[in-house]
Coordinates of C-alpha atoms and ligand atoms in Angstrom, one line a residue:
X14 CA 39.7 0.8 -3.5
X15 CA 43.3 1.1 -3.9
X16 CA 45.0 4.2 -2.4
X17 CA 47.2 6.1 -4.6
X18 CA 50.3 5.3 -2.4
X19 CA 49.5 1.5 -2.5
X20 CA 49.3 2.0 -6.3
X21 CA 52.8 4.0 -6.5
X22 CA 54.5 1.0 -4.9
X23 CA 53.0 -1.5 -7.6
X24 CA 53.9 0.8 -10.6
X25 CA 57.6 0.5 -11.9
X26 CA 59.9 3.9 -11.9
X27 CA 59.6 4.1 -15.7
X28 CA 58.3 7.2 -17.1
X29 CA 55.2 5.4 -18.1
X30 CA 54.6 4.4 -14.7
X31 CA 55.2 7.9 -13.3
X32 CA 52.8 9.4 -16.0
X33 CA 50.2 7.1 -14.9
X34 CA 50.4 7.6 -11.5
X35 CA 49.8 11.3 -12.1
X36 CA 47.1 10.7 -14.5
X37 CA 45.4 8.5 -11.9
X38 CA 46.1 11.1 -9.3
X39 CA 43.7 13.4 -11.3
X40 CA 41.5 11.0 -12.1
X41 CA 40.8 9.0 -9.4
X42 CA 38.2 6.8 -11.2
X43 CA 40.8 5.6 -13.1
X44 CA 41.9 3.4 -10.1
X45 CA 41.0 0.1 -10.8
X46 CA 38.6 -1.8 -8.3
X47 CA 40.2 -5.2 -7.4
X48 CA 39.3 -9.2 -6.9
X49 CA 40.9 -11.3 -5.1
X50 CA 40.1 -15.2 -5.7
X51 CA 40.8 -17.6 -3.5
X52 CA 40.7 -21.4 -3.4
X53 CA 40.8 -22.7 -0.1
X54 CA 42.9 -25.6 1.0
X55 CA 41.3 -29.0 0.2
X56 CA 41.7 -31.8 2.8
X57 CA 44.2 -34.7 1.9
X58 CA 42.3 -37.7 -0.5
X59 CA 43.5 -40.1 -2.7
X60 CA 43.5 -37.5 -5.8
X61 CA 45.3 -34.9 -3.9
X62 CA 48.5 -36.8 -4.3
X63 CA 49.7 -34.7 -1.3
X64 CA 52.4 -37.0 -0.5
X65 CA 53.6 -37.4 -3.6
X66 CA 53.9 -33.9 -4.6
X67 CA 57.7 -33.5 -3.5
X68 CA 58.9 -36.2 -5.5
X69 CA 57.1 -34.9 -8.7
X70 CA 58.1 -31.7 -8.3
X71 CA 54.8 -29.8 -8.5
X72 CA 52.8 -28.5 -5.2
X73 CA 49.2 -29.9 -6.4
X74 CA 47.7 -31.8 -9.3
X75 CA 44.9 -29.6 -10.4
X76 CA 44.5 -26.0 -10.7
X77 CA 41.2 -24.0 -9.5
X78 CA 39.2 -23.9 -12.9
X79 CA 36.2 -22.6 -11.5
X80 CA 37.6 -19.3 -10.1
X81 CA 40.1 -19.4 -13.0
X82 CA 37.1 -19.2 -15.5
X83 CA 35.2 -16.6 -13.5
X84 CA 38.5 -14.5 -13.7
X85 CA 38.1 -14.8 -17.2
X86 CA 34.7 -13.2 -17.2
X87 CA 36.1 -10.0 -15.7
X88 CA 36.4 -7.1 -17.3
X89 CA 39.6 -5.3 -17.8
X90 CA 38.4 -2.3 -15.9
X91 CA 39.2 -4.7 -12.9
X92 CA 42.6 -6.1 -11.8
X93 CA 42.3 -9.6 -10.6
X94 CA 44.5 -12.0 -8.5
X95 CA 44.4 -15.5 -7.7
X96 CA 45.6 -17.4 -4.7
X97 CA 45.6 -21.1 -4.4
X98 CA 46.1 -22.4 -0.9
X99 CA 46.8 -25.8 -2.3
X100 CA 50.2 -24.7 -3.4
X101 CA 51.2 -22.6 -0.4
X102 CA 50.1 -20.6 2.4
X103 CA 47.8 -17.9 1.5
X104 CA 48.9 -14.5 1.7
X105 CA 46.7 -12.3 3.7
X106 CA 47.5 -8.8 3.1
X107 CA 45.5 -7.3 0.1
X108 CA 44.4 -4.2 -1.4
X109 CA 41.5 -6.1 -2.8
X110 CA 38.0 -4.7 -2.4
X111 CA 36.3 -8.1 -3.1
X112 CA 37.4 -11.6 -1.9
X113 CA 35.8 -14.4 -4.1
X114 CA 36.4 -17.9 -2.8
X115 CA 35.3 -21.3 -4.2
X116 CA 33.8 -23.6 -2.0
X117 CA 34.6 -26.8 -3.5
X118 CA 34.1 -30.0 -1.4
X119 CA 31.4 -30.6 1.1
X120 CA 33.6 -31.9 3.8
X121 CA 34.3 -30.4 7.3
X122 CA 37.8 -29.7 7.0
X123 CA 37.7 -27.8 3.5
X124 CA 34.0 -26.0 4.9
X125 CA 35.7 -24.9 8.1
X126 CA 38.8 -23.5 6.0
X127 CA 36.3 -21.5 3.7
X128 CA 34.5 -20.1 6.9
X129 CA 37.8 -19.0 8.7
X130 CA 39.2 -17.1 5.7
X131 CA 35.8 -15.8 4.9
X132 CA 35.3 -14.6 8.5
X133 CA 39.0 -13.0 8.3
X134 CA 38.4 -10.9 5.2
X135 CA 34.9 -9.8 6.3
X136 CA 36.9 -8.5 9.4
X137 CA 39.2 -6.4 6.8
X138 CA 36.3 -4.8 5.4
X139 CA 36.0 -6.9 2.5
X140 CA 33.0 -7.7 0.4
X141 CA 33.4 -11.7 0.7
X142 CA 31.5 -14.0 -2.0
X143 CA 31.3 -17.5 -2.0
X144 CA 30.4 -20.0 -5.0
X145 CA 31.0 -23.2 -6.0
X146 CA 29.7 -26.8 -5.4
X147 CA 29.3 -26.5 -1.7
X148 CA 27.2 -23.2 -2.6
X149 CA 25.3 -25.1 -5.0
X150 CA 24.3 -28.4 -3.0
X151 CA 24.5 -26.9 0.5
X152 CA 23.8 -23.1 0.8
X153 CA 23.5 -23.4 4.4
X154 CA 26.8 -24.5 5.0
X155 CA 28.4 -21.3 4.4
X156 CA 25.5 -18.6 4.1
X157 CA 26.3 -16.9 7.3
X158 CA 30.3 -16.6 6.4
X159 CA 29.9 -14.7 3.1
X160 CA 28.3 -10.8 2.2
X161 CA 27.3 -12.7 -1.0
X162 CA 26.3 -16.0 -1.7
X163 CA 26.2 -17.5 -5.3
X164 CA 24.2 -20.8 -6.3
X165 CA 24.5 -22.3 -9.6
X166 CA 26.8 -21.9 -12.4
X167 CA 28.7 -18.2 -12.1
X168 CA 29.0 -17.3 -16.0
X169 CA 25.9 -14.8 -15.8
X170 CA 25.8 -13.9 -11.9
X171 CA 29.3 -13.0 -11.6
X172 CA 29.6 -10.2 -14.3
X173 CA 26.1 -9.4 -12.9
X174 CA 27.1 -8.9 -9.5
X175 CA 30.1 -6.8 -10.5
X176 CA 28.1 -4.5 -12.3
X177 CA 25.8 -3.8 -9.6
X178 CA 28.9 -3.7 -7.1
X179 CA 29.8 -0.8 -9.2
X180 CA 26.3 0.9 -9.1
X181 CA 26.4 0.2 -5.3
X182 CA 23.1 -2.2 -5.6
X183 CA 24.7 -5.6 -5.3
X184 CA 22.3 -8.1 -3.5
X185 CA 23.3 -10.4 -0.9
X186 CA 22.6 -13.7 -2.9
X187 CA 22.5 -14.6 -6.6
X188 CA 21.0 -18.0 -8.0
X189 CA 22.0 -18.9 -11.8
X190 CA 19.1 -21.0 -12.8
X191 CA 20.0 -20.9 -16.5
X192 CA 22.6 -23.7 -17.6
X193 CA 25.2 -21.5 -19.8
X194 CA 25.5 -22.1 -23.6
X195 CA 29.0 -23.6 -23.4
X196 CA 30.2 -21.3 -26.3
X197 CA 29.8 -18.4 -24.1
X198 CA 31.9 -19.7 -21.2
X199 CA 34.9 -17.2 -20.8
X200 CA 38.2 -18.5 -21.4
X201 CA 40.1 -19.3 -17.9
X202 CA 42.7 -17.1 -17.0
X203 CA 45.5 -19.7 -16.9
X204 CA 48.2 -16.7 -17.0
X205 CA 46.7 -15.9 -13.2
X206 CA 48.2 -19.1 -11.7
X207 CA 51.6 -20.5 -11.8
X208 CA 51.4 -23.4 -14.3
X209 CA 54.3 -25.2 -12.9
X210 CA 52.7 -25.4 -9.7
X211 CA 50.3 -27.8 -11.0
X212 CA 50.8 -31.6 -12.3
X213 CA 48.5 -31.1 -15.3
X214 CA 46.4 -28.3 -17.1
X215 CA 42.6 -28.4 -17.0
X216 CA 40.0 -27.8 -19.1
X217 CA 36.3 -28.6 -19.3
X218 CA 34.9 -29.7 -22.8
X219 CA 31.4 -30.6 -21.5
X220 CA 28.8 -30.0 -19.1
X221 CA 25.9 -32.4 -17.8
X222 CA 26.0 -35.9 -18.1
X223 CA 22.9 -38.0 -20.1
X224 CA 22.6 -41.0 -17.2
X225 CA 20.6 -40.7 -13.9
X226 CA 22.9 -42.4 -11.3
X227 CA 20.8 -41.9 -8.1
X228 CA 23.8 -40.5 -5.8
X229 CA 25.2 -38.1 -8.7
X230 CA 25.1 -34.6 -7.9
X231 CA 26.5 -33.3 -11.1
X232 CA 23.0 -34.0 -13.2
X233 CA 21.4 -31.9 -10.2
X234 CA 23.6 -29.0 -11.0
X235 CA 24.9 -29.2 -14.4
X236 CA 21.8 -31.0 -16.0
X237 CA 21.4 -33.9 -18.1
X238 CA 21.7 -32.4 -21.3
X239 CA 25.3 -32.3 -22.4
X240 CA 26.6 -28.7 -23.3
X241 CA 29.9 -28.7 -25.5
X242 CA 32.3 -26.2 -25.7
X243 CA 33.0 -25.2 -29.2
X244 CA 36.0 -27.2 -30.5
X245 CA 38.3 -24.3 -31.5
X246 CA 38.0 -22.7 -27.7
X247 CA 38.8 -26.1 -26.5
X248 CA 41.9 -26.3 -28.9
X249 CA 42.9 -22.8 -27.8
X250 CA 42.6 -23.6 -24.2
X251 CA 44.8 -26.8 -25.1
X252 CA 47.5 -24.4 -26.3
X253 CA 47.4 -21.9 -23.7
X254 CA 48.3 -24.7 -21.0
X255 CA 50.9 -25.9 -23.6
X256 CA 52.5 -22.7 -23.7
X257 CA 52.5 -22.3 -20.3
X258 CA 54.7 -25.3 -20.0
X259 CA 52.1 -28.1 -19.1
X260 CA 52.3 -31.1 -21.5
X261 CA 49.5 -33.3 -19.5
X262 CA 46.1 -31.9 -19.5
X263 CA 43.1 -33.2 -17.5
X264 CA 39.6 -32.7 -19.4
X265 CA 37.5 -32.4 -16.1
X266 CA 34.3 -33.3 -17.6
X267 CA 31.9 -35.6 -15.7
X268 CA 31.8 -37.5 -18.6
X269 CA 33.8 -37.0 -21.8
X270 CA 31.9 -39.1 -23.8
X271 CA 28.5 -38.0 -22.9
X272 CA 28.1 -36.5 -26.6
X273 CA 30.2 -38.9 -28.3
X274 CA 30.1 -37.2 -31.4
X275 CA 31.0 -34.1 -30.1
X276 CA 33.8 -36.1 -28.3
X277 CA 34.9 -37.9 -31.6
X278 CA 35.3 -34.3 -33.7
X279 CA 37.5 -33.1 -30.6
X280 CA 39.5 -36.3 -30.7
X281 CA 40.2 -35.7 -34.5
X282 CA 41.4 -32.1 -33.9
X283 CA 43.3 -33.1 -31.0
X284 CA 45.3 -35.7 -33.4
X285 CA 45.9 -32.9 -35.7
X286 CA 46.8 -30.2 -32.9
X287 CA 49.6 -33.0 -31.7
X288 CA 51.2 -34.1 -35.0
X289 CA 52.0 -29.9 -35.7
X290 CA 54.1 -30.5 -32.7
X291 CA 57.4 -32.0 -31.7
X292 CA 56.5 -33.4 -28.8
X293 CA 52.5 -34.3 -28.3
X294 CA 50.4 -33.1 -25.5
X295 CA 48.9 -36.1 -23.1
X296 CA 45.6 -36.2 -21.9
X297 CA 43.3 -38.0 -19.4
X298 CA 39.8 -37.6 -18.4
X299 CA 36.6 -39.0 -17.0
X300 CA 34.1 -41.3 -19.0
X301 CA 31.2 -43.9 -18.6
X302 CA 32.0 -47.8 -19.0
X303 CA 30.0 -47.6 -22.4
X304 CA 33.5 -46.4 -23.8
X305 CA 34.2 -50.1 -24.4
X306 CA 31.8 -50.6 -26.5
X307 CA 33.2 -47.8 -29.0
X308 CA 36.2 -49.1 -30.8
X309 CA 36.4 -46.4 -32.9
X310 CA 36.1 -43.6 -29.7
X311 CA 38.8 -45.7 -28.1
X312 CA 41.3 -45.5 -31.3
X313 CA 40.8 -41.8 -31.3
X314 CA 41.7 -41.6 -27.9
X315 CA 44.7 -43.8 -28.2
X316 CA 45.6 -41.6 -31.2
X317 CA 45.1 -38.0 -29.7
X318 CA 47.8 -39.5 -26.7
X319 CA 44.9 -40.2 -24.1
X320 CA 46.8 -42.2 -21.2
X321 CA 43.9 -42.9 -18.4
X322 CA 40.3 -42.8 -17.9
X323 CA 38.7 -42.3 -14.4
X324 CA 35.7 -44.9 -14.9
X325 CA 32.6 -44.8 -12.4
X326 CA 32.5 -48.6 -11.7
X327 CA 31.3 -48.3 -8.3
X328 CA 30.4 -52.0 -8.1
X329 CA 30.9 -55.6 -9.3
X330 CA 27.4 -56.4 -7.7
X331 CA 24.6 -55.7 -10.1
X332 CA 21.8 -55.7 -7.7
X333 CA 23.8 -52.7 -6.1
X334 CA 24.2 -50.9 -9.6
X335 CA 20.7 -51.6 -10.2
X336 CA 19.5 -49.9 -7.1
X337 CA 21.6 -46.8 -7.6
X338 CA 20.4 -46.5 -11.3
X339 CA 23.4 -47.0 -12.6
X340 CA 22.1 -48.5 -15.9
X341 CA 25.4 -48.4 -18.2
X342 CA 27.3 -50.5 -16.0
X343 CA 24.3 -52.9 -15.4
X344 CA 23.7 -53.0 -19.1
X345 CA 27.7 -53.9 -19.3
X346 CA 28.1 -57.7 -19.5
X347 CA 31.6 -58.3 -17.7
X348 CA 32.6 -54.9 -16.2
X349 CA 36.3 -56.5 -15.6
X350 CA 36.2 -57.6 -19.4
X351 CA 35.0 -54.2 -20.4
X352 CA 37.7 -52.6 -18.5
X353 CA 40.2 -55.0 -20.4
X354 CA 38.8 -54.1 -23.7
X355 CA 39.7 -50.3 -22.4
X356 CA 43.2 -51.4 -21.4
X357 CA 43.9 -52.9 -24.8
X358 CA 43.7 -49.4 -26.3
X359 CA 46.7 -48.6 -24.5
X360 CA 44.8 -46.5 -22.0
X361 CA 44.8 -47.0 -18.3
X362 CA 41.8 -47.3 -16.1
X363 CA 41.4 -45.7 -12.6
X364 CA 37.9 -46.5 -11.2
X365 CA 35.5 -45.0 -8.5
X366 CA 34.1 -47.9 -6.2
X367 CA 31.3 -47.2 -3.6
X368 CA 30.5 -49.5 -0.8
X369 CA 27.4 -49.2 1.2
X370 CA 24.3 -49.6 -1.3
X371 CA 21.1 -51.2 0.3
X372 CA 22.1 -54.5 -1.8
X373 CA 25.6 -54.7 -0.2
X374 CA 26.0 -56.9 2.8
X375 CA 29.5 -57.7 4.6
X376 CA 30.7 -59.5 1.7
X377 CA 31.0 -57.3 -0.6
X378 CA 34.4 -55.8 0.6
X379 CA 35.8 -59.2 -0.5
X380 CA 34.1 -59.0 -3.8
X381 CA 35.2 -55.6 -4.3
X382 CA 38.9 -56.5 -3.8
X383 CA 38.5 -59.5 -5.8
X384 CA 37.2 -57.5 -8.9
X385 CA 39.7 -54.4 -8.7
X386 CA 42.6 -56.9 -8.4
X387 CA 41.1 -58.9 -11.4
X388 CA 40.2 -56.0 -13.9
X389 CA 43.6 -54.4 -12.8
X390 CA 41.9 -50.9 -12.0
X391 CA 45.4 -49.8 -10.9
X392 CA 44.3 -46.4 -8.8
X393 CA 40.8 -47.3 -7.2
X394 CA 39.0 -44.6 -5.3
X395 CA 36.9 -46.3 -3.2
X396 CA 34.3 -44.1 -1.1
X397 CA 31.4 -45.0 1.2
X398 CA 27.9 -44.0 0.0
X399 CA 27.0 -40.7 0.8
X400 CA 23.5 -38.9 0.2
X401 CA 24.6 -35.6 -1.0
X402 CA 22.2 -32.9 -0.6
X403 CA 19.4 -32.0 -3.5
X404 CA 20.0 -35.5 -5.3
X405 CA 17.4 -38.5 -5.3
X406 CA 19.4 -40.4 -3.2
X407 CA 19.1 -37.9 -0.5
X408 CA 15.5 -37.7 -0.9
X409 CA 14.9 -41.5 -0.8
X410 CA 17.2 -41.5 2.2
X411 CA 15.0 -38.5 4.0
X412 CA 12.0 -40.3 3.3
X413 CA 12.7 -43.7 4.6
X414 CA 14.2 -41.8 7.5
X415 CA 17.7 -43.1 7.4
X416 CA 19.3 -39.9 7.0
X417 CA 21.6 -38.6 9.7
X418 CA 21.2 -34.7 8.9
X419 CA 24.1 -33.9 12.1
X420 CA 25.8 -37.1 12.0
X421 CA 27.7 -37.7 15.1
X422 CA 29.2 -41.1 15.1
X423 CA 29.6 -41.7 11.2
X424 CA 31.5 -41.1 8.3
X425 CA 28.6 -41.2 6.2
X426 CA 25.2 -39.8 6.4
X427 CA 23.5 -42.8 5.7
X428 CA 22.3 -45.8 8.0
X429 CA 23.0 -48.7 6.0
X430 CA 20.6 -51.5 5.9
X431 CA 22.8 -54.6 4.9
X432 CA 25.0 -54.5 7.7
X433 CA 25.7 -52.5 10.7
X434 CA 27.5 -48.8 10.8
X435 CA 30.3 -50.3 12.4
X436 CA 30.7 -53.2 9.9
X437 CA 30.9 -50.6 7.0
X438 CA 33.1 -48.5 8.5
X439 CA 35.5 -51.2 9.8
X440 CA 35.0 -53.1 6.1
X441 CA 35.8 -50.0 4.2
X442 CA 38.8 -49.1 6.0
X443 CA 40.1 -52.9 5.6
X444 CA 39.5 -52.7 2.0
X445 CA 41.5 -49.6 1.4
X446 CA 44.5 -50.9 3.5
X447 CA 44.5 -53.9 1.8
X448 CA 44.0 -52.2 -2.1
X449 CA 47.2 -50.3 -1.2
X450 CA 49.6 -52.7 0.4
X451 CA 52.8 -53.4 -1.8
X452 CA 51.5 -56.9 -2.8
X453 CA 48.1 -55.8 -4.1
X454 CA 49.2 -52.7 -6.1
X455 CA 51.9 -54.9 -8.0
X456 CA 49.6 -57.6 -8.7
X457 CA 47.0 -55.3 -10.4
X458 CA 49.6 -52.9 -11.9
X459 CA 51.0 -55.8 -13.7
X460 CA 47.9 -57.2 -14.6
X461 CA 46.6 -54.1 -16.3
X462 CA 50.2 -53.6 -18.2
X463 CA 49.4 -57.2 -19.7
X464 CA 46.6 -56.2 -21.4
X465 CA 48.1 -52.7 -22.4
X466 CA 51.2 -54.4 -23.8
X467 CA 50.4 -54.5 -27.5
X468 CA 50.3 -50.7 -27.6
X469 CA 53.2 -48.0 -27.7
X470 CA 52.1 -46.2 -24.4
X471 CA 51.9 -42.3 -24.0
X472 CA 55.1 -40.6 -23.6
X473 CA 57.2 -43.7 -24.4
X474 CA 59.2 -41.6 -27.1
X475 CA 59.5 -38.4 -25.3
X476 CA 62.9 -37.3 -23.5
X477 CA 62.5 -36.5 -20.3
X478 CA 62.8 -33.0 -19.2
X479 CA 65.2 -31.7 -16.5
X480 CA 62.5 -31.6 -13.7
X481 CA 61.5 -34.9 -14.7
X482 CA 64.7 -36.5 -14.5
X483 CA 65.0 -34.7 -10.8
X484 CA 61.8 -36.4 -10.2
X485 CA 63.0 -39.7 -11.0
X486 CA 66.0 -39.7 -9.2
X487 CA 64.3 -38.5 -6.1
X488 CA 61.5 -41.4 -6.8
X489 CA 64.7 -44.2 -7.4
X490 CA 66.1 -42.8 -3.7
X491 CA 62.9 -43.2 -2.0
X492 CA 62.7 -46.8 -3.0
X493 CA 66.3 -47.7 -3.2
X494 CA 68.1 -45.6 -0.5
X495 CA 65.8 -46.7 2.5
X496 CA 66.4 -49.9 5.1
X497 CA 62.5 -50.9 4.4
X498 CA 63.1 -54.1 2.6
X499 CA 59.5 -54.5 1.7
X500 CA 59.5 -51.3 -0.1
X501 CA 62.9 -52.3 -1.9
X502 CA 61.3 -55.5 -2.8
X503 CA 58.2 -53.7 -4.4
X504 CA 60.1 -51.5 -6.5
X505 CA 62.4 -54.5 -8.0
X506 CA 58.9 -56.6 -8.5
X507 CA 57.1 -53.4 -10.1
X508 CA 60.3 -53.0 -12.5
X509 CA 61.3 -56.5 -13.2
X510 CA 57.6 -56.9 -13.8
X511 CA 57.4 -54.2 -16.6
X512 CA 60.4 -55.3 -18.3
X513 CA 59.2 -58.6 -18.3
X514 CA 55.9 -57.8 -19.9
X515 CA 56.1 -54.4 -21.6
X516 CA 59.7 -52.7 -21.4
X517 CA 58.6 -49.3 -23.3
X518 CA 56.5 -48.9 -20.2
X519 CA 58.9 -48.4 -17.6
X520 CA 58.3 -44.7 -17.3
X521 CA 54.9 -45.1 -16.4
X522 CA 56.0 -47.7 -13.7
X523 CA 58.3 -45.0 -12.5
X524 CA 55.3 -42.7 -12.6
X525 CA 52.5 -45.0 -10.5
X526 CA 55.6 -45.7 -8.0
X527 CA 55.7 -42.1 -7.4
X528 CA 52.0 -41.9 -7.0
X529 CA 52.1 -45.0 -4.6
X530 CA 54.3 -43.1 -2.2
X531 CA 50.7 -41.2 -1.6
X532 CA 48.3 -44.2 -2.0
X533 CA 50.1 -46.1 0.3
X534 CA 50.3 -43.7 2.7
X535 CA 46.8 -42.0 2.4
X536 CA 45.5 -45.8 2.9
X537 CA 47.5 -46.5 5.9
X538 CA 46.7 -43.4 7.7
X539 CA 44.3 -40.3 6.2
X540 CA 41.6 -42.7 5.5
X541 CA 41.3 -43.4 9.3
X542 CA 40.8 -40.0 9.7
X543 CA 38.7 -39.3 6.6
X544 CA 36.5 -41.8 8.0
X545 CA 36.7 -41.0 11.4
X546 CA 33.5 -40.5 13.3
X547 CA 32.3 -36.9 13.8
X548 CA 33.0 -36.3 17.5
X549 CA 30.8 -34.1 19.6
X550 CA 33.7 -31.5 19.7
X551 CA 33.6 -31.3 15.4
X552 CA 36.6 -29.0 15.9
X553 CA 38.8 -31.8 17.2
X554 CA 38.2 -34.1 14.0
X555 CA 38.7 -30.8 12.1
X556 CA 42.2 -30.1 13.5
X557 CA 43.4 -33.8 13.1
X558 CA 42.2 -33.2 9.5
X559 CA 44.2 -30.1 9.2
X560 CA 46.9 -31.7 10.8
X561 CA 47.3 -34.6 8.4
X562 CA 46.7 -32.1 5.1
X563 CA 49.6 -30.3 6.4
Ligands
B12_30 C1 39.1 -31.3 -10.7 C2 38.4 -31.9 -9.8 C3 39.0 -32.3 -8.4 C4 40.6 -32.1 -8.1 C5 41.0 -30.9 -7.5 C6 40.3 -29.6 -8.2 C7 40.6 -28.2 -7.4 N1 42.0 -27.7 -7.4 O1 39.8 -28.0 -6.7 C8 40.9 -33.3 -7.2 C9 41.2 -34.6 -8.4 C10 41.9 -33.0 -6.4 C11 39.8 -33.7 -6.7 C12 39.2 -34.5 -5.6 C13 38.1 -34.9 -5.2 N2 36.9 -34.5 -5.6 CO1 36.4 -33.3 -7.1 N3 36.2 -32.8 -8.5 C14 36.7 -31.9 -9.3 C15 35.9 -31.6 -10.9 C16 35.9 -33.4 -12.0 C17 36.5 -30.9 -12.1 C18 36.2 -29.3 -11.2 C19 36.3 -28.5 -12.4 O2 37.1 -28.4 -13.1 N4 35.0 -27.8 -12.5 C20 35.0 -26.4 -13.4 C21 34.7 -25.2 -13.0 C22 34.4 -24.2 -14.1 O3 33.3 -26.0 -12.3 P1 33.2 -25.1 -10.7 O4 34.2 -25.2 -10.0 O5 31.9 -25.8 -10.0 O6 32.9 -24.0 -11.0 C23 31.6 -23.3 -11.3 C24 30.5 -22.8 -10.2 O7 30.6 -23.5 -9.5 C25 30.2 -21.2 -9.2 N5 31.6 -21.1 -8.8 C26 33.0 -21.9 -8.5 N6 33.6 -21.1 -7.5 C27 33.0 -19.9 -7.5 C28 33.4 -19.0 -6.5 C29 32.6 -17.8 -6.7 C30 33.2 -16.5 -6.0 C31 31.5 -17.8 -7.5 C32 30.6 -16.5 -7.7 C33 31.3 -18.9 -8.1 C34 32.0 -19.9 -8.2 O8 31.1 -20.9 -11.1 C35 32.0 -21.5 -11.8 C36 31.6 -21.6 -13.3 O9 30.5 -21.8 -13.7 C37 34.4 -31.6 -10.1 C38 33.4 -31.8 -10.8 C39 32.9 -31.0 -11.8 N7 32.3 -30.9 -12.6 O10 33.2 -29.5 -11.4 C40 34.7 -32.5 -8.9 C41 33.9 -32.3 -7.7 C42 34.2 -30.8 -7.3 N8 34.8 -33.1 -6.6 C43 34.1 -33.8 -6.1 C44 34.6 -34.6 -4.8 C45 33.4 -35.4 -4.1 C46 35.7 -35.0 -4.7 C47 36.3 -36.0 -3.8 C48 35.8 -36.2 -2.4 C49 36.3 -37.2 -4.4 C50 36.7 -38.5 -3.7 N9 35.9 -39.3 -3.2 O11 38.0 -38.7 -3.1 C51 37.8 -35.6 -3.8 C52 38.1 -34.9 -2.7 C53 39.1 -33.5 -2.4 C54 39.6 -33.0 -1.1 N10 40.5 -33.1 -0.9 O12 38.4 -32.6 -0.5 C55 32.6 -33.2 -5.8 C56 32.1 -32.3 -5.2 C57 30.6 -32.4 -4.6 C58 30.9 -31.5 -3.4 N11 29.9 -30.5 -3.3 O13 30.9 -32.0 -2.3 C59 32.5 -32.6 -7.2 C60 31.3 -31.8 -7.6 C61 32.2 -33.9 -8.2 C62 31.0 -34.8 -7.8 N12 30.1 -34.6 -8.6 O14 30.9 -35.8 -6.9 N13 38.7 -33.1 -7.2
SF4_31 S1 27.5 -41.3 -14.9 FE1 29.0 -40.0 -13.6 S2 28.3 -38.0 -14.3 FE2 27.0 -39.5 -15.3 S3 25.1 -39.4 -13.9 FE3 26.5 -41.0 -13.3 S4 28.0 -40.5 -11.5 FE4 26.7 -38.8 -12.6

């Protein structure tokens, strides 16, 4: 609980402040208890864009929506603060009573950072709470480091815990089995973060996905019934982000088109929303490949100023897709053609690709490369198949004794069958390196652009803001003022190709050049560490990861 002298330092010396202090001194119950939420630092990843941040002018691409949402569920009787370690070092000093942390990604660097921070704040006498995807899927990874563990969605259990805390009867574990009605989802506290620190605003419009991919943890945690947030609530959140200064928003649904009726109604409202603005807000999201079979949906996306879709493509090999129950991809005739259809509506396609399925052999790396280039998947995120706890894949691997519970010499917890582990890891690294060479990137970027050329692209007519102008100058100097002739050649090929194919897209080319600064470095150095074997001394690996994540 805050002490009066700490409170005094916080209040301004106005009459109102002095009166409030005197009032609080007489009525100690009025001193508000405080929650500090922390988003511990995530490790370097393709989408973290760590090396591009300086050139872009923001600090991290995405805000910590989980804790922002829970902050929205706290009554005004409490004081709330958010500190995001992805945008800068976390200040350790705090007068908070409760420290709530989100354990977001099941990787060793991040989980160790969560534990480190949790141990520190527990020593300071704070009540440490941990929730988030790691707590949902692998609670044992953090259990010993917190006072209160939260499993499942937090909208019901978190307020219940605060009530119990006030009554002095809180438990050490809360599990929310119920999947909430999204109309009850609190509005995230956008005011508690500094919006310009982020590349985009973030909103969840649905939870759940109707599909059945064997490796997917989303359907385990959020379910297969698509729960939709009321459209007026979504529009309100869009407005809040836009008012906070962010003109680009990521709809962080796992499948934005899981309920197409809802998606289309929302898109129609977004079109109306943008029509009322001088400069439209732009959007990107994640969606399944069946989007390509619905022209009305793609038209609405284009008209609502969507510029990109991330699609789980996973593999060009149909036998691997069937194995993993990715039915929507199996039933899409030619996947590359489907991607070209989406691009023809002026939408960039980013893709999730996976290697290491049982039907993959050593030829898969060449097949993946050829596919990504042909389809023009500009940002291809390739990962090794991993069995996430609680998923059907995890159970299958366990039953077939191919699961490595305490892996020590592999960057995945699965023993592959179509090749040796060594071949899998080497093939994976070479594929990622190769996809992010200058030549490969320029080839697929221009390939993609050639399918988009009939459309005006999002943002073409919007004048650059001062920060974007600085970002442009920084990016130009990175590519032009360098002794590295390959880098300069790459830049000129990207720009010349753009002016030849689709001159109006030049701002996008600059944006991709900016992101490529990260992709290239990530693919050449970080990926070696991310996919490094876990040594017997796990801390050693953790330290290397930390050094890279900066
Ligand atoms: C945005 C996002 C990112 C952003 C970063 C987000 C950030 N700032 O934290 C970026 C793009 C960088 C990213 C990258 C990656 N991501 Co990501 N990401 C997401 C995504 C799509 C949306 C997050 C979101 O908006 N959630 C909405 C909020 C409301 O949900 P929530 O955070 O789960 O919070 C709820 C509960 O968990 C709980 N809760 C959360 N925190 C806390 C804390 C307390 C105290 C309590 C009580 C409760 C609680 O209450 C909340 C309300 O119900 C999720 C998918 C998803 N559906 O969540 C994946 C997800 C989190 N990512 C995932 C993965 C695997 C990755 C990558 C590894 C992908 C890759 N292969 O490269 C990388 C690695 C990043 C890294 N460096 O480690 C997985 C994590 C699975 C796991 N357990 O490991 C998810 C779940 C997607 C998936 N199914 O695969 N990601
Ligand atoms: S389409 Fe995506 S979110 Fe849906 S089940 Fe498959 S992997 Fe999960």
